[in-house]
JSON list of C-alpha atoms in Angstrom, two decimals:
[
{"chain": "A", "resi": 28, "resn": "MET", "atom": "CA", "xyz": [-36.66, -28.69, -5.18]},
{"chain": "A", "resi": 29, "resn": "SER", "atom": "CA", "xyz": [-36.45, -29.19, -8.90]},
{"chain": "A", "resi": 30, "resn": "GLY", "atom": "CA", "xyz": [-33.21, -30.00, -10.72]},
{"chain": "A", "resi": 31, "resn": "LEU", "atom": "CA", "xyz": [-33.22, -26.64, -12.50]},
{"chain": "A", "resi": 32, "resn": "THR", "atom": "CA", "xyz": [-33.57, -24.71, -9.23]},
{"chain": "A", "resi": 33, "resn": "LEU", "atom": "CA", "xyz": [-30.81, -26.73, -7.62]},
{"chain": "A", "resi": 34, "resn": "THR", "atom": "CA", "xyz": [-28.50, -26.15, -10.61]},
{"chain": "A", "resi": 35, "resn": "ALA", "atom": "CA", "xyz": [-29.23, -22.42, -10.66]},
{"chain": "A", "resi": 36, "resn": "THR", "atom": "CA", "xyz": [-28.58, -22.15, -6.91]},
{"chain": "A", "resi": 37, "resn": "ALA", "atom": "CA", "xyz": [-25.31, -24.06, -7.19]},
{"chain": "A", "resi": 38, "resn": "LEU", "atom": "CA", "xyz": [-24.19, -21.91, -10.11]},
{"chain": "A", "resi": 39, "resn": "ALA", "atom": "CA", "xyz": [-25.04, -18.69, -8.26]},
{"chain": "A", "resi": 40, "resn": "GLY", "atom": "CA", "xyz": [-23.09, -19.94, -5.24]},
{"chain": "A", "resi": 41, "resn": "MET", "atom": "CA", "xyz": [-20.05, -20.71, -7.40]},
{"chain": "A", "resi": 42, "resn": "VAL", "atom": "CA", "xyz": [-20.14, -17.26, -9.02]},
{"chain": "A", "resi": 43, "resn": "LEU", "atom": "CA", "xyz": [-20.43, -15.58, -5.62]},
{"chain": "A", "resi": 44, "resn": "GLY", "atom": "CA", "xyz": [-17.59, -17.71, -4.25]},
{"chain": "A", "resi": 45, "resn": "CYS", "atom": "CA", "xyz": [-15.35, -16.77, -7.18]},
{"chain": "A", "resi": 46, "resn": "ALA", "atom": "CA", "xyz": [-16.14, -13.10, -6.67]},
{"chain": "A", "resi": 47, "resn": "VAL", "atom": "CA", "xyz": [-15.24, -13.30, -2.97]},
{"chain": "A", "resi": 48, "resn": "VAL", "atom": "CA", "xyz": [-11.98, -15.15, -3.65]},
{"chain": "A", "resi": 49, "resn": "GLY", "atom": "CA", "xyz": [-11.09, -12.68, -6.40]},
{"chain": "A", "resi": 50, "resn": "GLY", "atom": "CA", "xyz": [-11.79, -9.72, -4.11]},
{"chain": "A", "resi": 51, "resn": "VAL", "atom": "CA", "xyz": [-9.65, -11.13, -1.30]},
{"chain": "A", "resi": 52, "resn": "GLY", "atom": "CA", "xyz": [-6.86, -11.80, -3.79]},
{"chain": "A", "resi": 53, "resn": "GLN", "atom": "CA", "xyz": [-7.05, -8.26, -5.12]},
{"chain": "A", "resi": 54, "resn": "VAL", "atom": "CA", "xyz": [-6.83, -6.81, -1.60]},
{"chain": "A", "resi": 55, "resn": "ALA", "atom": "CA", "xyz": [-3.78, -9.00, -0.86]},
{"chain": "A", "resi": 56, "resn": "VAL", "atom": "CA", "xyz": [-2.01, -7.86, -4.04]},
{"chain": "A", "resi": 57, "resn": "VAL", "atom": "CA", "xyz": [-2.67, -4.18, -3.32]},
{"chain": "A", "resi": 58, "resn": "ARG", "atom": "CA", "xyz": [-1.57, -4.64, 0.31]},
{"chain": "A", "resi": 59, "resn": "ALA", "atom": "CA", "xyz": [1.78, -6.05, -0.86]},
{"chain": "A", "resi": 60, "resn": "ARG", "atom": "CA", "xyz": [2.14, -3.17, -3.33]},
{"chain": "A", "resi": 61, "resn": "VAL", "atom": "CA", "xyz": [1.38, -0.57, -0.64]},
{"chain": "A", "resi": 62, "resn": "ASP", "atom": "CA", "xyz": [3.92, -2.16, 1.75]},
{"chain": "A", "resi": 63, "resn": "ALA", "atom": "CA", "xyz": [6.60, -2.22, -0.95]},
{"chain": "A", "resi": 64, "resn": "THR", "atom": "CA", "xyz": [5.87, 1.40, -1.85]},
{"chain": "A", "resi": 65, "resn": "ALA", "atom": "CA", "xyz": [6.16, 2.46, 1.80]},
{"chain": "A", "resi": 66, "resn": "ASP", "atom": "CA", "xyz": [9.55, 0.69, 1.98]},
{"chain": "A", "resi": 67, "resn": "LEU", "atom": "CA", "xyz": [10.78, 2.35, -1.21]},
{"chain": "A", "resi": 68, "resn": "ALA", "atom": "CA", "xyz": [9.54, 5.81, -0.18]},
{"chain": "A", "resi": 69, "resn": "ALA", "atom": "CA", "xyz": [11.14, 5.53, 3.27]},
{"chain": "A", "resi": 70, "resn": "LEU", "atom": "CA", "xyz": [14.47, 4.38, 1.80]},
{"chain": "A", "resi": 71, "resn": "ALA", "atom": "CA", "xyz": [14.48, 7.24, -0.73]},
{"chain": "A", "resi": 72, "resn": "ALA", "atom": "CA", "xyz": [13.73, 9.80, 1.97]},
{"chain": "A", "resi": 73, "resn": "ALA", "atom": "CA", "xyz": [16.36, 8.35, 4.34]},
{"chain": "A", "resi": 74, "resn": "ALA", "atom": "CA", "xyz": [18.96, 8.48, 1.56]},
{"chain": "A", "resi": 75, "resn": "GLN", "atom": "CA", "xyz": [18.26, 12.18, 1.15]},
{"chain": "A", "resi": 76, "resn": "LEU", "atom": "CA", "xyz": [18.55, 12.78, 4.88]},
{"chain": "A", "resi": 77, "resn": "ALA", "atom": "CA", "xyz": [21.88, 10.89, 4.89]},
{"chain": "A", "resi": 78, "resn": "ARG", "atom": "CA", "xyz": [23.15, 13.29, 2.19]},
{"chain": "A", "resi": 79, "resn": "GLY", "atom": "CA", "xyz": [22.24, 16.23, 4.43]},
{"chain": "A", "resi": 80, "resn": "ASP", "atom": "CA", "xyz": [19.15, 17.38, 2.54]},
{"chain": "A", "resi": 81, "resn": "PRO", "atom": "CA", "xyz": [16.41, 19.11, 4.57]},
{"chain": "A", "resi": 82, "resn": "GLU", "atom": "CA", "xyz": [13.55, 17.09, 6.06]},
{"chain": "A", "resi": 83, "resn": "ALA", "atom": "CA", "xyz": [10.95, 18.76, 3.82]},
{"chain": "A", "resi": 84, "resn": "SER", "atom": "CA", "xyz": [12.91, 17.74, 0.73]},
{"chain": "A", "resi": 85, "resn": "ALA", "atom": "CA", "xyz": [13.17, 14.15, 1.96]},
{"chain": "A", "resi": 86, "resn": "CYS", "atom": "CA", "xyz": [9.41, 13.94, 2.56]},
{"chain": "A", "resi": 87, "resn": "ALA", "atom": "CA", "xyz": [8.72, 15.51, -0.84]},
{"chain": "A", "resi": 88, "resn": "THR", "atom": "CA", "xyz": [10.84, 12.73, -2.37]},
{"chain": "A", "resi": 89, "resn": "ALA", "atom": "CA", "xyz": [8.85, 10.10, -0.43]},
{"chain": "A", "resi": 90, "resn": "THR", "atom": "CA", "xyz": [5.62, 11.59, -1.82]},
{"chain": "A", "resi": 91, "resn": "ARG", "atom": "CA", "xyz": [6.97, 11.59, -5.40]},
{"chain": "A", "resi": 92, "resn": "VAL", "atom": "CA", "xyz": [8.17, 7.99, -5.09]},
{"chain": "A", "resi": 93, "resn": "ALA", "atom": "CA", "xyz": [4.79, 6.83, -3.75]},
{"chain": "A", "resi": 94, "resn": "ALA", "atom": "CA", "xyz": [2.88, 8.65, -6.48]},
{"chain": "A", "resi": 95, "resn": "GLY", "atom": "CA", "xyz": [5.12, 7.07, -9.13]},
{"chain": "A", "resi": 96, "resn": "GLN", "atom": "CA", "xyz": [4.36, 3.56, -7.92]},
{"chain": "A", "resi": 97, "resn": "GLY", "atom": "CA", "xyz": [0.58, 3.83, -8.21]},
{"chain": "A", "resi": 98, "resn": "ALA", "atom": "CA", "xyz": [-0.04, 2.66, -11.75]},
{"chain": "A", "resi": 99, "resn": "GLU", "atom": "CA", "xyz": [-1.10, -0.91, -10.89]},
{"chain": "A", "resi": 100, "resn": "ALA", "atom": "CA", "xyz": [-2.58, -0.47, -7.43]},
{"chain": "A", "resi": 101, "resn": "GLY", "atom": "CA", "xyz": [-4.48, 2.72, -8.13]},
{"chain": "A", "resi": 102, "resn": "PRO", "atom": "CA", "xyz": [-3.41, 6.07, -6.72]},
{"chain": "A", "resi": 103, "resn": "LEU", "atom": "CA", "xyz": [-1.00, 5.69, -3.81]},
{"chain": "A", "resi": 104, "resn": "ARG", "atom": "CA", "xyz": [-0.60, 8.58, -1.42]},
{"chain": "A", "resi": 105, "resn": "VAL", "atom": "CA", "xyz": [1.63, 9.39, 1.53]},
{"chain": "A", "resi": 106, "resn": "LEU", "atom": "CA", "xyz": [-0.48, 9.87, 4.64]},
{"chain": "A", "resi": 107, "resn": "GLU", "atom": "CA", "xyz": [2.42, 10.73, 6.90]},
{"chain": "A", "resi": 108, "resn": "CYS", "atom": "CA", "xyz": [6.14, 11.37, 6.64]},
{"chain": "A", "resi": 109, "resn": "LEU", "atom": "CA", "xyz": [7.96, 11.82, 9.95]},
{"chain": "A", "resi": 110, "resn": "THR", "atom": "CA", "xyz": [11.65, 12.41, 10.42]},
{"chain": "A", "resi": 111, "resn": "ALA", "atom": "CA", "xyz": [13.67, 11.96, 13.59]},
{"chain": "A", "resi": 112, "resn": "GLY", "atom": "CA", "xyz": [17.28, 12.81, 12.96]},
{"chain": "A", "resi": 113, "resn": "PRO", "atom": "CA", "xyz": [18.51, 10.50, 10.20]},
{"chain": "A", "resi": 114, "resn": "GLU", "atom": "CA", "xyz": [15.45, 8.21, 10.41]},
{"chain": "A", "resi": 115, "resn": "VAL", "atom": "CA", "xyz": [12.22, 8.56, 8.47]},
{"chain": "A", "resi": 116, "resn": "THR", "atom": "CA", "xyz": [8.85, 6.85, 8.90]},
{"chain": "A", "resi": 117, "resn": "VAL", "atom": "CA", "xyz": [6.41, 6.85, 5.99]},
{"chain": "A", "resi": 118, "resn": "ARG", "atom": "CA", "xyz": [2.75, 5.76, 5.90]},
{"chain": "A", "resi": 119, "resn": "VAL", "atom": "CA", "xyz": [1.29, 5.07, 2.47]},
{"chain": "A", "resi": 120, "resn": "ALA", "atom": "CA", "xyz": [-2.33, 4.32, 1.55]},
{"chain": "A", "resi": 121, "resn": "ALA", "atom": "CA", "xyz": [-4.41, 3.18, -1.41]},
{"chain": "A", "resi": 122, "resn": "THR", "atom": "CA", "xyz": [-8.06, 2.33, -1.87]},
{"chain": "A", "resi": 123, "resn": "VAL", "atom": "CA", "xyz": [-9.07, -1.07, -3.23]},
{"chain": "A", "resi": 124, "resn": "ALA", "atom": "CA", "xyz": [-12.36, -1.29, -5.08]},
{"chain": "A", "resi": 125, "resn": "VAL", "atom": "CA", "xyz": [-13.77, -4.80, -5.05]},
{"chain": "A", "resi": 126, "resn": "PRO", "atom": "CA", "xyz": [-17.30, -5.51, -6.27]},
{"chain": "A", "resi": 127, "resn": "GLY", "atom": "CA", "xyz": [-19.65, -3.66, -3.95]},
{"chain": "A", "resi": 128, "resn": "VAL", "atom": "CA", "xyz": [-16.98, -2.48, -1.49]},
{"chain": "A", "resi": 129, "resn": "SER", "atom": "CA", "xyz": [-14.23, 0.11, -1.37]},
{"chain": "A", "resi": 130, "resn": "ALA", "atom": "CA", "xyz": [-11.55, -0.69, 1.22]},
{"chain": "A", "resi": 131, "resn": "PRO", "atom": "CA", "xyz": [-8.60, 1.43, 2.38]},
{"chain": "A", "resi": 132, "resn": "VAL", "atom": "CA", "xyz": [-5.22, -0.30, 2.61]},
{"chain": "A", "resi": 133, "resn": "GLU", "atom": "CA", "xyz": [-2.26, 1.20, 4.48]},
{"chain": "A", "resi": 134, "resn": "GLY", "atom": "CA", "xyz": [1.42, 0.37, 4.75]},
{"chain": "A", "resi": 135, "resn": "ARG", "atom": "CA", "xyz": [4.12, 1.75, 7.03]},
{"chain": "A", "resi": 136, "resn": "ALA", "atom": "CA", "xyz": [7.91, 1.65, 6.80]},
{"chain": "A", "resi": 137, "resn": "ARG", "atom": "CA", "xyz": [10.86, 3.09, 8.67]},
{"chain": "A", "resi": 138, "resn": "ALA", "atom": "CA", "xyz": [14.34, 3.61, 7.26]},
{"chain": "A", "resi": 139, "resn": "GLY", "atom": "CA", "xyz": [17.59, 5.12, 8.42]},
{"chain": "A", "resi": 140, "resn": "PRO", "atom": "CA", "xyz": [21.20, 4.28, 9.10]},
{"chain": "A", "resi": 141, "resn": "VAL", "atom": "CA", "xyz": [22.14, 1.03, 10.81]},
{"chain": "A", "resi": 142, "resn": "PRO", "atom": "CA", "xyz": [23.42, 1.69, 14.33]},
{"chain": "A", "resi": 143, "resn": "PRO", "atom": "CA", "xyz": [27.08, 0.78, 14.82]},
{"chain": "A", "resi": 144, "resn": "GLY", "atom": "CA", "xyz": [27.93, -2.43, 16.62]}
]
């Protein structure tokens, strides 16, 4: 193998390696953002339930909160908002586009009052 071929192969491997590491890093950042958004949406919805607002209003708030957090991670959307008494569970999703692949990322959070004791 000539020196030029070896250099070109090594350079191509380095570029590919950087792309893979960058893609994994991007997925990790979006995953953290989706988890934080699910937490925030669940807390906002649970606060509304604690005030006595209807379940539909609480879930609408969770959807608004999630949509408002999507500037950096791309569009975030609520997949599911479930209420059980004063507790709410929210599932949030985003899609990460890394070179050549589009991957869905989901986060889930539950919020409600702390039980006494």
